[in-house]
CSV table of N, CA, C and O and ligand atoms in Angstrom, one decimal:
chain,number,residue,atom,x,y,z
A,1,UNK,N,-110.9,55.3,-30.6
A,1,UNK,CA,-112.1,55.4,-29.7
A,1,UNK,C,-112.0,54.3,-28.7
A,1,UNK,O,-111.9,53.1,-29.0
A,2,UNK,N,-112.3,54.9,-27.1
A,2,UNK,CA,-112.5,53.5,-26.5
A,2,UNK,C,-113.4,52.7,-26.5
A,2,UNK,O,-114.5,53.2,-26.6
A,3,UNK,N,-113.4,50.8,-26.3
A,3,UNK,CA,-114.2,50.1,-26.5
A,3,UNK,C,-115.4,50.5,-25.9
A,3,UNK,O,-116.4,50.1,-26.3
A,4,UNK,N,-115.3,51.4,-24.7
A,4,UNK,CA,-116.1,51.8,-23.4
A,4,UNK,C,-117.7,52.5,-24.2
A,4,UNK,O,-118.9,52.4,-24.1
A,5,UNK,N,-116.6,53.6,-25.3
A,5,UNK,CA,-117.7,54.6,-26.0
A,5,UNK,C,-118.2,54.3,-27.6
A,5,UNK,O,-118.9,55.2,-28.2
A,6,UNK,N,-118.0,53.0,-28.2
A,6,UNK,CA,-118.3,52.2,-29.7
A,6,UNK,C,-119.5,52.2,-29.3
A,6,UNK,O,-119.9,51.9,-28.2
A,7,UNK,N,-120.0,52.6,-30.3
A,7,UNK,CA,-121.3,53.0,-30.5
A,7,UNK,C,-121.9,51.5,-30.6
A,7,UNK,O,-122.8,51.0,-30.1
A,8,UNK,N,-120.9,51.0,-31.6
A,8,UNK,CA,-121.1,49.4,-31.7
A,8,UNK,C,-122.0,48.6,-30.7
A,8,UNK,O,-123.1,48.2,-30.8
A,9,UNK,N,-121.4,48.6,-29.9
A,9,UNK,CA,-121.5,47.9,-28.5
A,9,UNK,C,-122.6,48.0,-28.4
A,9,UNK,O,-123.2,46.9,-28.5
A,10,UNK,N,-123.7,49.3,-28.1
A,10,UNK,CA,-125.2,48.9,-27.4
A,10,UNK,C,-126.0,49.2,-29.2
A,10,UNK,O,-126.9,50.0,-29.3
A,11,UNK,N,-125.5,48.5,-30.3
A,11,UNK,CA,-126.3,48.5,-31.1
A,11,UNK,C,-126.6,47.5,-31.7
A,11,UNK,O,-127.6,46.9,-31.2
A,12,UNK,N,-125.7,46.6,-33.0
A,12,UNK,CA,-125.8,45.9,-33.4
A,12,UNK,C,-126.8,45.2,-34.5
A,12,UNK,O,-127.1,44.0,-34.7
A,13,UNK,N,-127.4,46.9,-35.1
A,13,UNK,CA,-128.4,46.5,-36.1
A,13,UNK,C,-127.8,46.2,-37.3
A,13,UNK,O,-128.6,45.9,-38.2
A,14,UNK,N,-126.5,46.1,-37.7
A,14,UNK,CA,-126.5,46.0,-39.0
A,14,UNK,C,-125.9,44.5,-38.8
A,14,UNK,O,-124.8,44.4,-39.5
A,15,UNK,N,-126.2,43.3,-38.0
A,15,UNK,CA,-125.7,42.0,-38.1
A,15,UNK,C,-127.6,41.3,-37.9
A,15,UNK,O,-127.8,40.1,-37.8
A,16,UNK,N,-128.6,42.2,-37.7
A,16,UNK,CA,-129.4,41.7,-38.1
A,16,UNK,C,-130.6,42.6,-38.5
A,16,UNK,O,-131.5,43.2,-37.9
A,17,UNK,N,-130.2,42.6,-39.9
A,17,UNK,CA,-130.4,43.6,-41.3
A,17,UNK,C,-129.9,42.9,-42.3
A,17,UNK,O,-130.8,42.4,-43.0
A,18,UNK,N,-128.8,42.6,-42.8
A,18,UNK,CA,-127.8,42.3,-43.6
A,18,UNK,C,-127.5,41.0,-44.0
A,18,UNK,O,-126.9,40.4,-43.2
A,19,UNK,N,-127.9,40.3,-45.3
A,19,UNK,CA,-126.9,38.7,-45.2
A,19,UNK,C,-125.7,39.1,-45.5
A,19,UNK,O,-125.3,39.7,-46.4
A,20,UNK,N,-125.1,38.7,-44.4
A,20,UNK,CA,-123.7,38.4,-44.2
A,20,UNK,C,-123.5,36.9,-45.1
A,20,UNK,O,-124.0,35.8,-44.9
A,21,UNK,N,-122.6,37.4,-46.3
A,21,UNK,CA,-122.4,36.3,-47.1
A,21,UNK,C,-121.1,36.4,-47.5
A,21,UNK,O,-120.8,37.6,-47.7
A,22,UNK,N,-120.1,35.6,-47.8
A,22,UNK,CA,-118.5,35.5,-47.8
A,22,UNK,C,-118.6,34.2,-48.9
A,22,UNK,O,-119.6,33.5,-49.2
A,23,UNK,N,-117.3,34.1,-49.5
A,23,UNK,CA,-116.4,32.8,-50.0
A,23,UNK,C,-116.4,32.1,-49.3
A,23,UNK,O,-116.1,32.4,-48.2
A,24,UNK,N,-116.8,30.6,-49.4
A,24,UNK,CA,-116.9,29.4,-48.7
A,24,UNK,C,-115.7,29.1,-48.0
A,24,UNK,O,-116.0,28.2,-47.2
A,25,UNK,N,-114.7,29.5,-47.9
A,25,UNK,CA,-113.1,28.9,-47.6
A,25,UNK,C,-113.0,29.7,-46.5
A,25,UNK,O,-112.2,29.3,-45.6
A,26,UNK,N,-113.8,31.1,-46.3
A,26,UNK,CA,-113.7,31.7,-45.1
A,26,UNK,C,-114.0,30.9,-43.6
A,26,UNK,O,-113.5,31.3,-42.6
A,27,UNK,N,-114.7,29.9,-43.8
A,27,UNK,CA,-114.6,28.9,-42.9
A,27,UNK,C,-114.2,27.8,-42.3
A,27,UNK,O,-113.8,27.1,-43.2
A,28,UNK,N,-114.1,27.3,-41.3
A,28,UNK,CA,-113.0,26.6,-41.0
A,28,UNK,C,-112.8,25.3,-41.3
A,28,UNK,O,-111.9,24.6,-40.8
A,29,UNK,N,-113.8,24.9,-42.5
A,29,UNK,CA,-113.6,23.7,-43.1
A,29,UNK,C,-112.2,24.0,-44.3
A,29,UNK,O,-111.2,23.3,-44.5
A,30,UNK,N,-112.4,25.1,-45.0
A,30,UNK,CA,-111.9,25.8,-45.7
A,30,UNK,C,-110.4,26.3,-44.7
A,30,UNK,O,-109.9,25.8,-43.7
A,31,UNK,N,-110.0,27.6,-45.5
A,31,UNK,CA,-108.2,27.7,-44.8
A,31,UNK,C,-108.8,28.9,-44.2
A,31,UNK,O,-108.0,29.8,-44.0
A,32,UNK,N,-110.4,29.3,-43.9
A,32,UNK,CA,-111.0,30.1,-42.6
A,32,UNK,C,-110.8,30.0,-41.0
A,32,UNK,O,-110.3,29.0,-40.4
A,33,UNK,N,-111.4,31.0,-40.6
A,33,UNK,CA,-111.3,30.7,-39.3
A,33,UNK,C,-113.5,30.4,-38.3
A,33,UNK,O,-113.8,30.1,-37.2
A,34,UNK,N,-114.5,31.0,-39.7
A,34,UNK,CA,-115.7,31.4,-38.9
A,34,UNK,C,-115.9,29.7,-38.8
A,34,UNK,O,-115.3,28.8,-39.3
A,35,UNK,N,-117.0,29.8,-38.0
A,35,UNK,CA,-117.5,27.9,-37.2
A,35,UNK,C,-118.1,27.7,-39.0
A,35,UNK,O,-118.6,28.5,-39.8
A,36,UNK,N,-117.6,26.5,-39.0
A,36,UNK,CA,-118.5,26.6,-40.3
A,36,UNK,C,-119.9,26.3,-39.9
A,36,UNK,O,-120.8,26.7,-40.6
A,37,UNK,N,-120.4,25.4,-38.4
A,37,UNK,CA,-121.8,25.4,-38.1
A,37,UNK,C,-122.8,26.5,-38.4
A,37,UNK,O,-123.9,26.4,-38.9
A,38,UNK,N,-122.1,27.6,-38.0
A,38,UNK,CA,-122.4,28.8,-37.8
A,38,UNK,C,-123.3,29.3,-39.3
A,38,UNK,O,-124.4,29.9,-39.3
A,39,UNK,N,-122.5,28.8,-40.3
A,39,UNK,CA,-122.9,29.3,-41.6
A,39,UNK,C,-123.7,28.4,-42.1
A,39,UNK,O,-123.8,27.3,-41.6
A,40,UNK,N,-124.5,28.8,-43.4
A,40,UNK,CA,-125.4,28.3,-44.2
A,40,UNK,C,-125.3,28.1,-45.6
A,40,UNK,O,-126.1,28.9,-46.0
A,41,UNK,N,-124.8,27.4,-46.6
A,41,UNK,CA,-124.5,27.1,-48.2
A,41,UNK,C,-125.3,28.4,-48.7
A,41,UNK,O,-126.5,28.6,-48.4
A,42,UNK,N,-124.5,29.3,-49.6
A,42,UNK,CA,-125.3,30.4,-50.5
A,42,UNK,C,-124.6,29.8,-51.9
A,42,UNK,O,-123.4,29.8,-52.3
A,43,UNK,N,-125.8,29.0,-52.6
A,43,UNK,CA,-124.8,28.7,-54.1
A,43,UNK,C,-123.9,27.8,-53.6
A,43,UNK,O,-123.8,27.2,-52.5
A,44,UNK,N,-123.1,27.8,-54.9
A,44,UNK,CA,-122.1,26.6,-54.8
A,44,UNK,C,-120.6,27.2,-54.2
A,44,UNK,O,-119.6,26.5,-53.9
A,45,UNK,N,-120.5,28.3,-54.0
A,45,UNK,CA,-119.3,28.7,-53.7
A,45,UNK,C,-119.0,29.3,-52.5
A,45,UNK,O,-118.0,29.3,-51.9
A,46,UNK,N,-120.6,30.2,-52.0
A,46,UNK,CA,-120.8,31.2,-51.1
A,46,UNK,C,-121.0,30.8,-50.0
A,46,UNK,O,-120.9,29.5,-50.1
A,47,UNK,N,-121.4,31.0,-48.4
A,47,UNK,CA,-122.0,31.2,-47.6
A,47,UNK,C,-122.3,32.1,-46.7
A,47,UNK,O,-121.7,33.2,-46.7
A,48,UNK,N,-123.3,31.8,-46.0
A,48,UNK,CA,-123.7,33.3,-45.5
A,48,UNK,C,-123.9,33.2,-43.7
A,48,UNK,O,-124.2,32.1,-43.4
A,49,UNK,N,-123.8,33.8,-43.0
A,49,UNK,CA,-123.2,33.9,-41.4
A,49,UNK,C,-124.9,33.1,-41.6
A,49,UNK,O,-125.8,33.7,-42.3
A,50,UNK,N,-125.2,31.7,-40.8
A,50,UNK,CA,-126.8,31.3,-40.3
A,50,UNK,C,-127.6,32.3,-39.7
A,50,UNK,O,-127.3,32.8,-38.7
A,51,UNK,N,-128.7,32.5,-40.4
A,51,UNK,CA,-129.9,33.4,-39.3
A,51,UNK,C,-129.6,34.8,-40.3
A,51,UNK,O,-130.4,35.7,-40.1
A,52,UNK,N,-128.6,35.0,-41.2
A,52,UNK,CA,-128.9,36.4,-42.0
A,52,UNK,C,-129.6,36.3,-43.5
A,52,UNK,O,-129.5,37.3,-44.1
A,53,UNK,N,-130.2,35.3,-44.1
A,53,UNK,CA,-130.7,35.1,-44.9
A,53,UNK,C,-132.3,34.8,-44.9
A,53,UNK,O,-133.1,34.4,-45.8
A,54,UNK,N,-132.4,35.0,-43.9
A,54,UNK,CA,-133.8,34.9,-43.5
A,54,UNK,C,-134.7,36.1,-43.7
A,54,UNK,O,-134.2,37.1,-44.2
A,55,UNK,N,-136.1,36.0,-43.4
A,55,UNK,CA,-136.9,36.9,-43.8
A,55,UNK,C,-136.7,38.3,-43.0
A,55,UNK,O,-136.6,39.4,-43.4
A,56,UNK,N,-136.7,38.0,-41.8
A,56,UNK,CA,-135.8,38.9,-41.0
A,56,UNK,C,-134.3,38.3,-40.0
A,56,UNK,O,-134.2,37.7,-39.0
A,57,UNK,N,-133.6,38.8,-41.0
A,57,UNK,CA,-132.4,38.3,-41.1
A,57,UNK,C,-131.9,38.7,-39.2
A,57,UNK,O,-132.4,39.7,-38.7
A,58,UNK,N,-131.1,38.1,-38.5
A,58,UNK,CA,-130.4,38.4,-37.3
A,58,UNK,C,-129.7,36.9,-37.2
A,58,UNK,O,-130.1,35.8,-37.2
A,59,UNK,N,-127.9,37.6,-37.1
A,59,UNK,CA,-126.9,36.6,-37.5
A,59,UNK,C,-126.8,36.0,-36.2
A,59,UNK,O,-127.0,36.6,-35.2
A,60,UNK,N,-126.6,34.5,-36.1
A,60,UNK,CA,-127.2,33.1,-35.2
A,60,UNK,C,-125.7,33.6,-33.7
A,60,UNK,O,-125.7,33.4,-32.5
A,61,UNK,N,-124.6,34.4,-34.5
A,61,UNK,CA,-123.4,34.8,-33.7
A,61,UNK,C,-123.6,36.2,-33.0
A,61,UNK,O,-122.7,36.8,-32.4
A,62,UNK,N,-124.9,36.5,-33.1
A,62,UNK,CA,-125.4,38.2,-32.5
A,62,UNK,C,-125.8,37.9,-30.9
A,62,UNK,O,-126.8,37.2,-30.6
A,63,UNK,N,-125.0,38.5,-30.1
A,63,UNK,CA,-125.4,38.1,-28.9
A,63,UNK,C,-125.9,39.6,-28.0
A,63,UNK,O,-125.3,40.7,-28.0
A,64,UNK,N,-127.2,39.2,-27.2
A,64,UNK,CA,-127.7,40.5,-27.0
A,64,UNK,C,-129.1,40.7,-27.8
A,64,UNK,O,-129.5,39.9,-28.7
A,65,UNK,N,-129.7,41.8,-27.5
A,65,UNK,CA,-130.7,42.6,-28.1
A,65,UNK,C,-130.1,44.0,-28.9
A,65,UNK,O,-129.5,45.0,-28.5
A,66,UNK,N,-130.5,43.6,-30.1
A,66,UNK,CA,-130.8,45.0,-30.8
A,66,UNK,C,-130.7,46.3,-30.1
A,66,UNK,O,-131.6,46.3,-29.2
A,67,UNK,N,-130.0,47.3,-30.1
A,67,UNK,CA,-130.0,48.3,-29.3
A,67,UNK,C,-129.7,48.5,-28.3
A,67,UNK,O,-129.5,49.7,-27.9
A,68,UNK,N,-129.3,47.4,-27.4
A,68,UNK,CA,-129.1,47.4,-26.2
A,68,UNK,C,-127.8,46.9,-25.9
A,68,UNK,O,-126.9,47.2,-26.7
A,69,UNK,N,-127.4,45.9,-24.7
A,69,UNK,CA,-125.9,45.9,-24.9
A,69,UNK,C,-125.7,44.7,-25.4
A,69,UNK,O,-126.6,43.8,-25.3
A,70,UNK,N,-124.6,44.3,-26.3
A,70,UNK,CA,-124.8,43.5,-27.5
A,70,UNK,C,-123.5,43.0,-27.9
A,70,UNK,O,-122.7,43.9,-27.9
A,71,UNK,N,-123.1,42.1,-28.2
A,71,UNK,CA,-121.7,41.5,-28.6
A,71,UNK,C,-121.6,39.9,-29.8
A,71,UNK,O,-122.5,39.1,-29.9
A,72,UNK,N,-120.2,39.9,-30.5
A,72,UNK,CA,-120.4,39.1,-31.3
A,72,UNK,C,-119.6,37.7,-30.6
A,72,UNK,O,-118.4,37.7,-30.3
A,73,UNK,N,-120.4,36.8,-30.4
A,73,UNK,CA,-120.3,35.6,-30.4
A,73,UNK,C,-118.7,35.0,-31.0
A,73,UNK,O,-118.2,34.0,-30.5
A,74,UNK,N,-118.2,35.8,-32.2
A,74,UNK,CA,-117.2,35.2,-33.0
A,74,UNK,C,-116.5,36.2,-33.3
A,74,UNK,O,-116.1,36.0,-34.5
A,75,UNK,N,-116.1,37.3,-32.8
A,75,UNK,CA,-115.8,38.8,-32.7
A,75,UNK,C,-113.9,38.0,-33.5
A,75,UNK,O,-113.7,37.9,-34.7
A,76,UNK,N,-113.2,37.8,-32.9
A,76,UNK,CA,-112.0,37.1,-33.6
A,76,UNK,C,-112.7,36.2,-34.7
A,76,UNK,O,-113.1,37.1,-35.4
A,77,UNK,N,-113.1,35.5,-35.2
A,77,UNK,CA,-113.4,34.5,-36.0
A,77,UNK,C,-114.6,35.0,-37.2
A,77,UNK,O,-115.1,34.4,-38.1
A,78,UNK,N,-114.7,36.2,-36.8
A,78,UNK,CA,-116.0,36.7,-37.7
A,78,UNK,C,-115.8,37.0,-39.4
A,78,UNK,O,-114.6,37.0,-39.7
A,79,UNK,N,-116.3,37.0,-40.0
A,79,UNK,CA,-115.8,36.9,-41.5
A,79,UNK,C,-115.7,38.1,-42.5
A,79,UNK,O,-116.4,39.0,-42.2
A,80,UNK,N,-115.2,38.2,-43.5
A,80,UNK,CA,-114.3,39.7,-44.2
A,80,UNK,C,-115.9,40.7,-44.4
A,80,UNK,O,-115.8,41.9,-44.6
A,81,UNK,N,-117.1,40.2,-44.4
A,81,UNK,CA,-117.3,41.2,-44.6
A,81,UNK,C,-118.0,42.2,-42.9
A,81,UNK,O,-118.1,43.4,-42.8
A,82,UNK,N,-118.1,41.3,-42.2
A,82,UNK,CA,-118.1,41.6,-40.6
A,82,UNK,C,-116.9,42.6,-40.3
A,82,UNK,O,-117.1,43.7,-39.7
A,83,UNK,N,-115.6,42.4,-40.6
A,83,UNK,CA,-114.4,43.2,-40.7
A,83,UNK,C,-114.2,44.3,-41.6
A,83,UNK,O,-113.3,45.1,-41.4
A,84,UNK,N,-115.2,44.5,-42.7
A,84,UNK,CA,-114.7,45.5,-43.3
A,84,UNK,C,-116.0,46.3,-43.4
A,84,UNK,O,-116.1,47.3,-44.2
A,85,UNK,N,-117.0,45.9,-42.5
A,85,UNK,CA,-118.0,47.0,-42.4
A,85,UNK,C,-117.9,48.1,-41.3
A,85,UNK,O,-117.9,47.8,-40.1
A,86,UNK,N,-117.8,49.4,-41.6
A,86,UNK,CA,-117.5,50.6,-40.8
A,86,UNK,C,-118.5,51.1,-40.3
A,86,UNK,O,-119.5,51.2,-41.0
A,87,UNK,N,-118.4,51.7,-38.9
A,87,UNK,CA,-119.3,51.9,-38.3
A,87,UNK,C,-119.8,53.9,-39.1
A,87,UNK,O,-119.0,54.8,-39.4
A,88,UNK,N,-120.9,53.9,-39.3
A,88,UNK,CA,-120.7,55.2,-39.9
A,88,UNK,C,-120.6,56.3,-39.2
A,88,UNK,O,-121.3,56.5,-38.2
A,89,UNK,N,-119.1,57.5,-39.9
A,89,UNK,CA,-118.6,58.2,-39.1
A,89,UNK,C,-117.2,58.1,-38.8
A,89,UNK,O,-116.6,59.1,-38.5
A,90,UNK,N,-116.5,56.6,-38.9
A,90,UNK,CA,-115.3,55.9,-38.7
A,90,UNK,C,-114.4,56.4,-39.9
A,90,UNK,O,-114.5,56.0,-41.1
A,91,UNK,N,-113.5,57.4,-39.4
A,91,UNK,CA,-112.2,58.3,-40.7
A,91,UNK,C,-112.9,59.5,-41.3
A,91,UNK,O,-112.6,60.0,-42.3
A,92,UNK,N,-113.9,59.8,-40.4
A,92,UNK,CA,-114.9,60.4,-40.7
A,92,UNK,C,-116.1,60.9,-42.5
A,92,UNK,O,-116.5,61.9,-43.1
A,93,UNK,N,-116.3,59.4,-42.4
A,93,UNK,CA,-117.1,59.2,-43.6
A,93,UNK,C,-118.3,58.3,-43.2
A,93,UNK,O,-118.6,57.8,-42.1
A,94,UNK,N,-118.9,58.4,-44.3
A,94,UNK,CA,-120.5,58.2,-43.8
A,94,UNK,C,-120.6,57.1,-44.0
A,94,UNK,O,-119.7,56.8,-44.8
A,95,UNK,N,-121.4,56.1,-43.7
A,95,UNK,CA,-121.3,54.8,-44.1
A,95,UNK,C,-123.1,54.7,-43.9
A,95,UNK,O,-123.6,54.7,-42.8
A,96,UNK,N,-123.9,54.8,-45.1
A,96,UNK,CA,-125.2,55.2,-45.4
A,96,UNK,C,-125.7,53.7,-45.1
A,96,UNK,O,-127.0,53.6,-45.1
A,97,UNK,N,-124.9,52.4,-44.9
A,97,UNK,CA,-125.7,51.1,-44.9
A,97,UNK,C,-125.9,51.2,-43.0
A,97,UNK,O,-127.0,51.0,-42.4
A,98,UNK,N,-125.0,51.5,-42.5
A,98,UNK,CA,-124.8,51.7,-41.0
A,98,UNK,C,-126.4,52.7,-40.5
A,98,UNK,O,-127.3,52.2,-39.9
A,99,UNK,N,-126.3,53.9,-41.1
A,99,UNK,CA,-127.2,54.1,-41.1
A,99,UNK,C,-128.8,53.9,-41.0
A,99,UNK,O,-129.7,54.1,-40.1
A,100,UNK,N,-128.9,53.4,-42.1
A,100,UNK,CA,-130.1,52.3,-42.6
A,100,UNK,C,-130.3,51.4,-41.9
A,100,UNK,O,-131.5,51.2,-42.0
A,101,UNK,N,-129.6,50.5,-41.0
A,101,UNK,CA,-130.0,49.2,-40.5
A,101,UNK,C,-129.9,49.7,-39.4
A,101,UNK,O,-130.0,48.9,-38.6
A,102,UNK,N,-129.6,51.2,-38.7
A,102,UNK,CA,-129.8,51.7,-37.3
A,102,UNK,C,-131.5,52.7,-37.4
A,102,UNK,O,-132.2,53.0,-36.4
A,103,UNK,N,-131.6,53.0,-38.9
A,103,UNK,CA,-133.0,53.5,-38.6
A,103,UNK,C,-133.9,52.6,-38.7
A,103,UNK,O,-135.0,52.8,-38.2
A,104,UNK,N,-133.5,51.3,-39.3
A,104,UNK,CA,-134.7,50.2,-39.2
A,104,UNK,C,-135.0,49.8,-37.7
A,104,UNK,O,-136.2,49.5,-37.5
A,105,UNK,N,-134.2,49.6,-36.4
A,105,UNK,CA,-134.3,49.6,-35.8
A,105,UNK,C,-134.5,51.0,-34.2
A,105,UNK,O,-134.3,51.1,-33.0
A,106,UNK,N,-134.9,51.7,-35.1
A,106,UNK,CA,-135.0,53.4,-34.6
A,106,UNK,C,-133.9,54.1,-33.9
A,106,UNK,O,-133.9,55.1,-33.3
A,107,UNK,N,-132.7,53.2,-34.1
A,107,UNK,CA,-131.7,54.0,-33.7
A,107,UNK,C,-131.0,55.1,-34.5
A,107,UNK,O,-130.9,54.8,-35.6
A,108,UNK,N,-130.5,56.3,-34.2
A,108,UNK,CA,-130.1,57.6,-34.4
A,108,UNK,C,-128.9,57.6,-35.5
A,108,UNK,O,-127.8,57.4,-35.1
A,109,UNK,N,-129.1,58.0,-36.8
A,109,UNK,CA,-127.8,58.2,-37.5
A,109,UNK,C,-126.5,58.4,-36.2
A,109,UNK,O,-126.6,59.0,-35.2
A,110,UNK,N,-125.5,57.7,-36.8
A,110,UNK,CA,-124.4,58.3,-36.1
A,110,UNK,C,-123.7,59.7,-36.3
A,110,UNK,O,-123.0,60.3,-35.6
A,111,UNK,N,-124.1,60.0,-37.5
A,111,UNK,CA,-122.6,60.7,-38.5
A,111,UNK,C,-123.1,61.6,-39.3
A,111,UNK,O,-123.4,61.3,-40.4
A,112,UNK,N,-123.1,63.1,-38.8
A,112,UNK,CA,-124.0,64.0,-39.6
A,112,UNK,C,-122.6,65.1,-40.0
A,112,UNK,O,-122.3,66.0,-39.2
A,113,UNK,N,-121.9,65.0,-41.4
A,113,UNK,CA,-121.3,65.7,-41.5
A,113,UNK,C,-121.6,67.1,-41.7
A,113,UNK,O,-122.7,67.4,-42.1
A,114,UNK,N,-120.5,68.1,-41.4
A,114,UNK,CA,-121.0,69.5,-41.4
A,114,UNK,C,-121.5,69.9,-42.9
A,114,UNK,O,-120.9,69.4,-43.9
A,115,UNK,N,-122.4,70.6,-43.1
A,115,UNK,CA,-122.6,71.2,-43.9
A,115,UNK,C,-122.1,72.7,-44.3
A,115,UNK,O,-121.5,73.5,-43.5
A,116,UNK,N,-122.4,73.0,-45.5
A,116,UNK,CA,-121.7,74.3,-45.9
A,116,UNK,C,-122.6,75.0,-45.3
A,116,UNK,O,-123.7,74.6,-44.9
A,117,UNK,N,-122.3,75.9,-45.2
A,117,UNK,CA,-122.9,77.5,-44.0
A,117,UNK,C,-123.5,78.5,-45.5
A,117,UNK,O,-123.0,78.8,-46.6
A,118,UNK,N,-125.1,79.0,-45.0
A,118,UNK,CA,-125.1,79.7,-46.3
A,118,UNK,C,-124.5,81.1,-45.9
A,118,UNK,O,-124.3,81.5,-44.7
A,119,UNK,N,-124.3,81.7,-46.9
A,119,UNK,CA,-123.6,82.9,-47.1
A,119,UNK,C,-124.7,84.2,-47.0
A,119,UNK,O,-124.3,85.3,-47.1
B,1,LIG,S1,-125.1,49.3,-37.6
B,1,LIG,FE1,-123.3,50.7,-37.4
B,1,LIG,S2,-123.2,51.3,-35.3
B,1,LIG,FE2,-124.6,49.5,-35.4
B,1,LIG,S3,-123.2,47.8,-34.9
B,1,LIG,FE3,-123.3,48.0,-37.2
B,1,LIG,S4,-121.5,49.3,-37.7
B,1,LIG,FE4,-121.9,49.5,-35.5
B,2,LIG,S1,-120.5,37.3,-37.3
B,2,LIG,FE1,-120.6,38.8,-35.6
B,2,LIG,S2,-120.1,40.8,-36.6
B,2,LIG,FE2,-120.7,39.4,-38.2
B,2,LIG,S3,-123.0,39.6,-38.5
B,2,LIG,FE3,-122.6,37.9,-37.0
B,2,LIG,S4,-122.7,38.9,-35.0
B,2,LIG,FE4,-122.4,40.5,-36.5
């Protein structure tokens, strides 16, 4: 898909929804690459992207407004679970969290697979 039509792009609700929390090493104090400023101690091992552990969580690297046009601050540098979250719809499967953090902010399921036809 081109970057032009990522739905991603003018959304950005599920980086403030979500604690974004990783392995401590994922940062660049660690053999990572995210700022470690960026992040905030979860436990002794964890951390979590700053600004997503909050009461209403929105990650400190979210640049833009919710819904509108919107980009990651650390888009190269961002951390495994920023990378392995799929937009839902992407291989065409549903990703029900994508979902959820686009209706908290009244944005539109992406991804309504076909259903069976009644007979
Ligand atoms: S909630 Fe879904 S559509 Fe919105 S930025 Fe995240 S992955 Fe993309
Ligand atoms: S690091 Fe980037 S992709 Fe991950 S939650 Fe923050 S703004 Fe979103």
């Amino acid at each position: 898909m081109s970057d032009l039509l990522n739905p991603c792009m003018t959304c950005g609700a599920c980086c403030a929804y979500f604690r974004v929390s990783f392995y401590w090493a994922e940062a660049d104090d660690g053999a990572g690459a995210v700022p470690v400023e960026l992040t905030e101690p979860l436990g002794l091992l964890m951390r979590n992207m700053r600004g997503t552990n909050d009461r209403q969580p929105h990650c400190i690297a979210l640049q833009g407004d919710v819904g509108g046009c919107v980009s990651c601050g650390i888009y190269q540098q961002r951390p495994s679970p920023c990378r392995e979250f799929s937009m839902s719809g992407e291989n065409g499967e549903v990703n029900e969290a994508c979902d959820r953090a686009r209706a908290r902010y009244g944005l539109p399921a992406l991804f309504h697979p076909s259903l069976p036809e009644m007979t």
